[in-house]
Amino acid sequence: MEYPLGLKYSREHEWVKVEGSVAIIGITDFAQSELGDVVYVELPEVGSEVEANNTFGVVESVKAVSDLYAPVTGTVTEVNEELNDAPELVNSDPFEDAWMLRIEMSDTSELDGLLEADEYKVFVEEESA
């Protein structure tokens, strides 16, 4: 399992890479491994507002359909259109090629409620036990 440093993690298994006031969001290695082979990703439209802890999309695998939860509040500035044609990127490269959204954050203090890599690793280990 990968837990890249420099990212923030939610308890719903999304990761956040912060670039100034922009949050790049995807799902974690743990999440994709639990889902199995991803066959479809539904993401919001550019310009949509997302709210922390609310759903912003859906990821469908051969095993399940799971909601995606926004770790921060803001406006969607970009979605990864490549996932429409290649949803399997979520499995092969969840932290780079399979980013899902870029959000202009409206409240960067929400990042304080997210986990660091070492905290997320402990959270996953406890949840899996």
mmCIF file with all atom_site columns, C-alpha atoms in Angstrom, residues 2-129:
data_model
loop_
_atom_site.group_PDB
_atom_site.id
_atom_site.type_symbol
_atom_site.label_atom_id
_atom_site.label_alt_id
_atom_site.label_comp_id
_atom_site.label_asym_id
_atom_site.label_entity_id
_atom_site.label_seq_id
_atom_site.pdbx_PDB_ins_code
_atom_site.Cartn_x
_atom_site.Cartn_y
_atom_site.Cartn_z
_atom_site.occupancy
_atom_site.B_iso_or_equiv
_atom_site.pdbx_formal_charge
_atom_site.auth_seq_id
_atom_site.auth_comp_id
_atom_site.auth_asym_id
_atom_site.auth_atom_id
_atom_site.pdbx_PDB_model_num
ATOM 1   C CA . GLU A 1 2   ? 1.280   3.477  -0.868  1.00 0.00 ? 2   GLU A CA 1
ATOM 2   C CA . TYR A 1 3   ? 0.953   6.504  1.429   1.00 0.00 ? 3   TYR A CA 1
ATOM 3   C CA . PRO A 1 4   ? 2.766   9.347  -0.368  1.00 0.00 ? 4   PRO A CA 1
ATOM 4   C CA . LEU A 1 5   ? 4.109   12.105 1.860   1.00 0.00 ? 5   LEU A CA 1
ATOM 5   C CA . GLY A 1 6   ? 3.087   15.688 1.172   1.00 0.00 ? 6   GLY A CA 1
ATOM 6   C CA . LEU A 1 7   ? -0.570  14.808 0.622   1.00 0.00 ? 7   LEU A CA 1
ATOM 7   C CA . LYS A 1 8   ? -3.506  15.158 2.988   1.00 0.00 ? 8   LYS A CA 1
ATOM 8   C CA . TYR A 1 9   ? -5.947  12.272 3.439   1.00 0.00 ? 9   TYR A CA 1
ATOM 9   C CA . SER A 1 10  ? -9.616  12.021 4.376   1.00 0.00 ? 10  SER A CA 1
ATOM 10  C CA . ARG A 1 11  ? -11.229 9.284  6.437   1.00 0.00 ? 11  ARG A CA 1
ATOM 11  C CA . GLU A 1 12  ? -13.330 8.540  3.337   1.00 0.00 ? 12  GLU A CA 1
ATOM 12  C CA . HIS A 1 13  ? -10.104 7.574  1.501   1.00 0.00 ? 13  HIS A CA 1
ATOM 13  C CA . GLU A 1 14  ? -9.604  10.597 -0.727  1.00 0.00 ? 14  GLU A CA 1
ATOM 14  C CA . TRP A 1 15  ? -6.236  12.330 -1.012  1.00 0.00 ? 15  TRP A CA 1
ATOM 15  C CA . VAL A 1 16  ? -5.558  16.043 -1.484  1.00 0.00 ? 16  VAL A CA 1
ATOM 16  C CA . LYS A 1 17  ? -2.524  17.669 -3.029  1.00 0.00 ? 17  LYS A CA 1
ATOM 17  C CA . VAL A 1 18  ? -2.405  21.378 -2.231  1.00 0.00 ? 18  VAL A CA 1
ATOM 18  C CA . GLU A 1 19  ? -1.038  23.900 -4.737  1.00 0.00 ? 19  GLU A CA 1
ATOM 19  C CA . GLY A 1 20  ? -1.679  27.351 -3.293  1.00 0.00 ? 20  GLY A CA 1
ATOM 20  C CA . SER A 1 21  ? -5.451  27.682 -3.002  1.00 0.00 ? 21  SER A CA 1
ATOM 21  C CA . VAL A 1 22  ? -6.091  24.755 -5.360  1.00 0.00 ? 22  VAL A CA 1
ATOM 22  C CA . ALA A 1 23  ? -6.783  21.236 -4.095  1.00 0.00 ? 23  ALA A CA 1
ATOM 23  C CA . ILE A 1 24  ? -6.128  18.320 -6.446  1.00 0.00 ? 24  ILE A CA 1
ATOM 24  C CA . ILE A 1 25  ? -8.238  15.358 -5.333  1.00 0.00 ? 25  ILE A CA 1
ATOM 25  C CA . GLY A 1 26  ? -8.246  11.629 -6.026  1.00 0.00 ? 26  GLY A CA 1
ATOM 26  C CA . ILE A 1 27  ? -8.819  8.352  -4.209  1.00 0.00 ? 27  ILE A CA 1
ATOM 27  C CA . THR A 1 28  ? -6.149  6.499  -2.287  1.00 0.00 ? 28  THR A CA 1
ATOM 28  C CA . ASP A 1 29  ? -4.306  3.301  -3.088  1.00 0.00 ? 29  ASP A CA 1
ATOM 29  C CA . PHE A 1 30  ? -6.232  1.633  -0.266  1.00 0.00 ? 30  PHE A CA 1
ATOM 30  C CA . ALA A 1 31  ? -9.576  2.753  -1.735  1.00 0.00 ? 31  ALA A CA 1
ATOM 31  C CA . GLN A 1 32  ? -8.787  1.502  -5.239  1.00 0.00 ? 32  GLN A CA 1
ATOM 32  C CA . SER A 1 33  ? -7.555  -1.853 -3.876  1.00 0.00 ? 33  SER A CA 1
ATOM 33  C CA . GLU A 1 34  ? -10.779 -2.284 -1.876  1.00 0.00 ? 34  GLU A CA 1
ATOM 34  C CA . LEU A 1 35  ? -12.894 -1.424 -4.913  1.00 0.00 ? 35  LEU A CA 1
ATOM 35  C CA . GLY A 1 36  ? -11.216 -3.807 -7.330  1.00 0.00 ? 36  GLY A CA 1
ATOM 36  C CA . ASP A 1 37  ? -11.170 -3.121 -11.068 1.00 0.00 ? 37  ASP A CA 1
ATOM 37  C CA . VAL A 1 38  ? -12.650 0.327  -11.696 1.00 0.00 ? 38  VAL A CA 1
ATOM 38  C CA . VAL A 1 39  ? -14.888 0.447  -14.773 1.00 0.00 ? 39  VAL A CA 1
ATOM 39  C CA . TYR A 1 40  ? -16.529 3.884  -14.527 1.00 0.00 ? 40  TYR A CA 1
ATOM 40  C CA . VAL A 1 41  ? -15.957 7.250  -12.853 1.00 0.00 ? 41  VAL A CA 1
ATOM 41  C CA . GLU A 1 42  ? -18.632 9.970  -12.655 1.00 0.00 ? 42  GLU A CA 1
ATOM 42  C CA . LEU A 1 43  ? -17.340 13.446 -11.839 1.00 0.00 ? 43  LEU A CA 1
ATOM 43  C CA . PRO A 1 44  ? -19.038 16.849 -11.506 1.00 0.00 ? 44  PRO A CA 1
ATOM 44  C CA . GLU A 1 45  ? -19.034 19.572 -14.135 1.00 0.00 ? 45  GLU A CA 1
ATOM 45  C CA . VAL A 1 46  ? -16.412 22.321 -14.152 1.00 0.00 ? 46  VAL A CA 1
ATOM 46  C CA . GLY A 1 47  ? -17.905 25.268 -12.271 1.00 0.00 ? 47  GLY A CA 1
ATOM 47  C CA . SER A 1 48  ? -19.811 23.058 -9.823  1.00 0.00 ? 48  SER A CA 1
ATOM 48  C CA . GLU A 1 49  ? -19.622 23.833 -6.136  1.00 0.00 ? 49  GLU A CA 1
ATOM 49  C CA . VAL A 1 50  ? -18.581 20.986 -3.848  1.00 0.00 ? 50  VAL A CA 1
ATOM 50  C CA . GLU A 1 51  ? -18.887 20.980 -0.087  1.00 0.00 ? 51  GLU A CA 1
ATOM 51  C CA . ALA A 1 52  ? -16.568 19.226 2.356   1.00 0.00 ? 52  ALA A CA 1
ATOM 52  C CA . ASN A 1 53  ? -17.862 15.805 3.454   1.00 0.00 ? 53  ASN A CA 1
ATOM 53  C CA . ASN A 1 54  ? -20.566 15.753 0.761   1.00 0.00 ? 54  ASN A CA 1
ATOM 54  C CA . THR A 1 55  ? -20.543 13.548 -2.327  1.00 0.00 ? 55  THR A CA 1
ATOM 55  C CA . PHE A 1 56  ? -19.063 14.886 -5.558  1.00 0.00 ? 56  PHE A CA 1
ATOM 56  C CA . GLY A 1 57  ? -19.209 11.804 -7.746  1.00 0.00 ? 57  GLY A CA 1
ATOM 57  C CA . VAL A 1 58  ? -19.253 8.051  -8.046  1.00 0.00 ? 58  VAL A CA 1
ATOM 58  C CA . VAL A 1 59  ? -16.703 5.373  -8.825  1.00 0.00 ? 59  VAL A CA 1
ATOM 59  C CA . GLU A 1 60  ? -17.973 2.036  -10.100 1.00 0.00 ? 60  GLU A CA 1
ATOM 60  C CA . SER A 1 61  ? -15.980 -1.174 -10.016 1.00 0.00 ? 61  SER A CA 1
ATOM 61  C CA . VAL A 1 62  ? -16.710 -4.787 -10.820 1.00 0.00 ? 62  VAL A CA 1
ATOM 62  C CA . LYS A 1 63  ? -17.451 -5.249 -7.094  1.00 0.00 ? 63  LYS A CA 1
ATOM 63  C CA . ALA A 1 64  ? -19.300 -2.110 -6.009  1.00 0.00 ? 64  ALA A CA 1
ATOM 64  C CA . VAL A 1 65  ? -20.494 1.423  -6.652  1.00 0.00 ? 65  VAL A CA 1
ATOM 65  C CA . SER A 1 66  ? -19.039 3.917  -4.184  1.00 0.00 ? 66  SER A CA 1
ATOM 66  C CA . ASP A 1 67  ? -19.682 7.584  -3.564  1.00 0.00 ? 67  ASP A CA 1
ATOM 67  C CA . LEU A 1 68  ? -16.770 10.021 -3.676  1.00 0.00 ? 68  LEU A CA 1
ATOM 68  C CA . TYR A 1 69  ? -16.616 12.602 -0.879  1.00 0.00 ? 69  TYR A CA 1
ATOM 69  C CA . ALA A 1 70  ? -15.123 16.070 -1.136  1.00 0.00 ? 70  ALA A CA 1
ATOM 70  C CA . PRO A 1 71  ? -12.441 16.608 1.496   1.00 0.00 ? 71  PRO A CA 1
ATOM 71  C CA . VAL A 1 72  ? -12.709 20.405 1.090   1.00 0.00 ? 72  VAL A CA 1
ATOM 72  C CA . THR A 1 73  ? -15.242 23.014 -0.043  1.00 0.00 ? 73  THR A CA 1
ATOM 73  C CA . GLY A 1 74  ? -14.830 24.987 -3.243  1.00 0.00 ? 74  GLY A CA 1
ATOM 74  C CA . THR A 1 75  ? -15.433 25.355 -6.967  1.00 0.00 ? 75  THR A CA 1
ATOM 75  C CA . VAL A 1 76  ? -14.428 22.683 -9.468  1.00 0.00 ? 76  VAL A CA 1
ATOM 76  C CA . THR A 1 77  ? -11.952 24.260 -11.893 1.00 0.00 ? 77  THR A CA 1
ATOM 77  C CA . GLU A 1 78  ? -10.953 21.105 -13.780 1.00 0.00 ? 78  GLU A CA 1
ATOM 78  C CA . VAL A 1 79  ? -11.901 17.425 -14.012 1.00 0.00 ? 79  VAL A CA 1
ATOM 79  C CA . ASN A 1 80  ? -9.737  14.615 -15.305 1.00 0.00 ? 80  ASN A CA 1
ATOM 80  C CA . GLU A 1 81  ? -11.476 13.862 -18.606 1.00 0.00 ? 81  GLU A CA 1
ATOM 81  C CA . GLU A 1 82  ? -9.028  11.018 -19.252 1.00 0.00 ? 82  GLU A CA 1
ATOM 82  C CA . LEU A 1 83  ? -10.909 8.920  -16.683 1.00 0.00 ? 83  LEU A CA 1
ATOM 83  C CA . ASN A 1 84  ? -13.945 8.837  -19.003 1.00 0.00 ? 84  ASN A CA 1
ATOM 84  C CA . ASP A 1 85  ? -12.040 6.675  -21.487 1.00 0.00 ? 85  ASP A CA 1
ATOM 85  C CA . ALA A 1 86  ? -9.576  5.036  -19.093 1.00 0.00 ? 86  ALA A CA 1
ATOM 86  C CA . PRO A 1 87  ? -11.171 4.521  -15.649 1.00 0.00 ? 87  PRO A CA 1
ATOM 87  C CA . GLU A 1 88  ? -8.626  1.755  -15.007 1.00 0.00 ? 88  GLU A CA 1
ATOM 88  C CA . LEU A 1 89  ? -6.058  4.506  -14.324 1.00 0.00 ? 89  LEU A CA 1
ATOM 89  C CA . VAL A 1 90  ? -7.620  4.691  -10.855 1.00 0.00 ? 90  VAL A CA 1
ATOM 90  C CA . ASN A 1 91  ? -6.218  1.210  -10.224 1.00 0.00 ? 91  ASN A CA 1
ATOM 91  C CA . SER A 1 92  ? -2.868  1.578  -11.953 1.00 0.00 ? 92  SER A CA 1
ATOM 92  C CA . ASP A 1 93  ? -1.879  5.070  -10.805 1.00 0.00 ? 93  ASP A CA 1
ATOM 93  C CA . PRO A 1 94  ? -4.234  6.508  -8.147  1.00 0.00 ? 94  PRO A CA 1
ATOM 94  C CA . PHE A 1 95  ? -1.857  9.301  -7.082  1.00 0.00 ? 95  PHE A CA 1
ATOM 95  C CA . GLU A 1 96  ? -0.739  10.727 -10.429 1.00 0.00 ? 96  GLU A CA 1
ATOM 96  C CA . ASP A 1 97  ? -2.622  9.957  -13.659 1.00 0.00 ? 97  ASP A CA 1
ATOM 97  C CA . ALA A 1 98  ? -5.918  9.256  -11.884 1.00 0.00 ? 98  ALA A CA 1
ATOM 98  C CA . TRP A 1 99  ? -6.387  12.586 -10.113 1.00 0.00 ? 99  TRP A CA 1
ATOM 99  C CA . MET A 1 100 ? -10.082 13.418 -10.330 1.00 0.00 ? 100 MET A CA 1
ATOM 100 C CA . LEU A 1 101 ? -10.723 17.102 -9.582  1.00 0.00 ? 101 LEU A CA 1
ATOM 101 C CA . ARG A 1 102 ? -9.044  20.422 -9.140  1.00 0.00 ? 102 ARG A CA 1
ATOM 102 C CA . ILE A 1 103 ? -10.933 22.647 -6.736  1.00 0.00 ? 103 ILE A CA 1
ATOM 103 C CA . GLU A 1 104 ? -10.415 26.310 -5.931  1.00 0.00 ? 104 GLU A CA 1
ATOM 104 C CA . MET A 1 105 ? -10.778 26.039 -2.159  1.00 0.00 ? 105 MET A CA 1
ATOM 105 C CA . SER A 1 106 ? -13.049 28.510 -0.401  1.00 0.00 ? 106 SER A CA 1
ATOM 106 C CA . ASP A 1 107 ? -11.693 27.701 3.074   1.00 0.00 ? 107 ASP A CA 1
ATOM 107 C CA . THR A 1 108 ? -8.145  26.369 3.330   1.00 0.00 ? 108 THR A CA 1
ATOM 108 C CA . SER A 1 109 ? -8.565  25.853 7.089   1.00 0.00 ? 109 SER A CA 1
ATOM 109 C CA . GLU A 1 110 ? -10.567 22.707 6.227   1.00 0.00 ? 110 GLU A CA 1
ATOM 110 C CA . LEU A 1 111 ? -7.207  21.103 5.405   1.00 0.00 ? 111 LEU A CA 1
ATOM 111 C CA . ASP A 1 112 ? -6.470  21.102 9.152   1.00 0.00 ? 112 ASP A CA 1
ATOM 112 C CA . GLY A 1 113 ? -9.102  18.384 9.631   1.00 0.00 ? 113 GLY A CA 1
ATOM 113 C CA . LEU A 1 114 ? -7.403  16.003 7.202   1.00 0.00 ? 114 LEU A CA 1
ATOM 114 C CA . LEU A 1 115 ? -4.790  13.369 8.021   1.00 0.00 ? 115 LEU A CA 1
ATOM 115 C CA . GLU A 1 116 ? -1.073  13.334 7.258   1.00 0.00 ? 116 GLU A CA 1
ATOM 116 C CA . ALA A 1 117 ? 0.355   10.244 5.516   1.00 0.00 ? 117 ALA A CA 1
ATOM 117 C CA . ASP A 1 118 ? 1.487   8.536  8.750   1.00 0.00 ? 118 ASP A CA 1
ATOM 118 C CA . GLU A 1 119 ? -1.866  9.232  10.441  1.00 0.00 ? 119 GLU A CA 1
ATOM 119 C CA . TYR A 1 120 ? -3.773  7.900  7.428   1.00 0.00 ? 120 TYR A CA 1
ATOM 120 C CA . LYS A 1 121 ? -1.648  4.735  7.383   1.00 0.00 ? 121 LYS A CA 1
ATOM 121 C CA . VAL A 1 122 ? -2.538  4.061  11.046  1.00 0.00 ? 122 VAL A CA 1
ATOM 122 C CA . PHE A 1 123 ? -6.219  4.818  10.291  1.00 0.00 ? 123 PHE A CA 1
ATOM 123 C CA . VAL A 1 124 ? -6.244  2.277  7.418   1.00 0.00 ? 124 VAL A CA 1
ATOM 124 C CA . GLU A 1 125 ? -4.476  -0.367 9.495   1.00 0.00 ? 125 GLU A CA 1
ATOM 125 C CA . GLU A 1 126 ? -6.979  0.065  12.334  1.00 0.00 ? 126 GLU A CA 1
ATOM 126 C CA . GLU A 1 127 ? -9.937  0.017  9.921   1.00 0.00 ? 127 GLU A CA 1
ATOM 127 C CA . SER A 1 128 ? -8.636  -3.142 8.254   1.00 0.00 ? 128 SER A CA 1
ATOM 128 C CA . ALA A 1 129 ? -7.962  -5.015 11.495  1.00 0.00 ? 129 ALA A CA 1
#
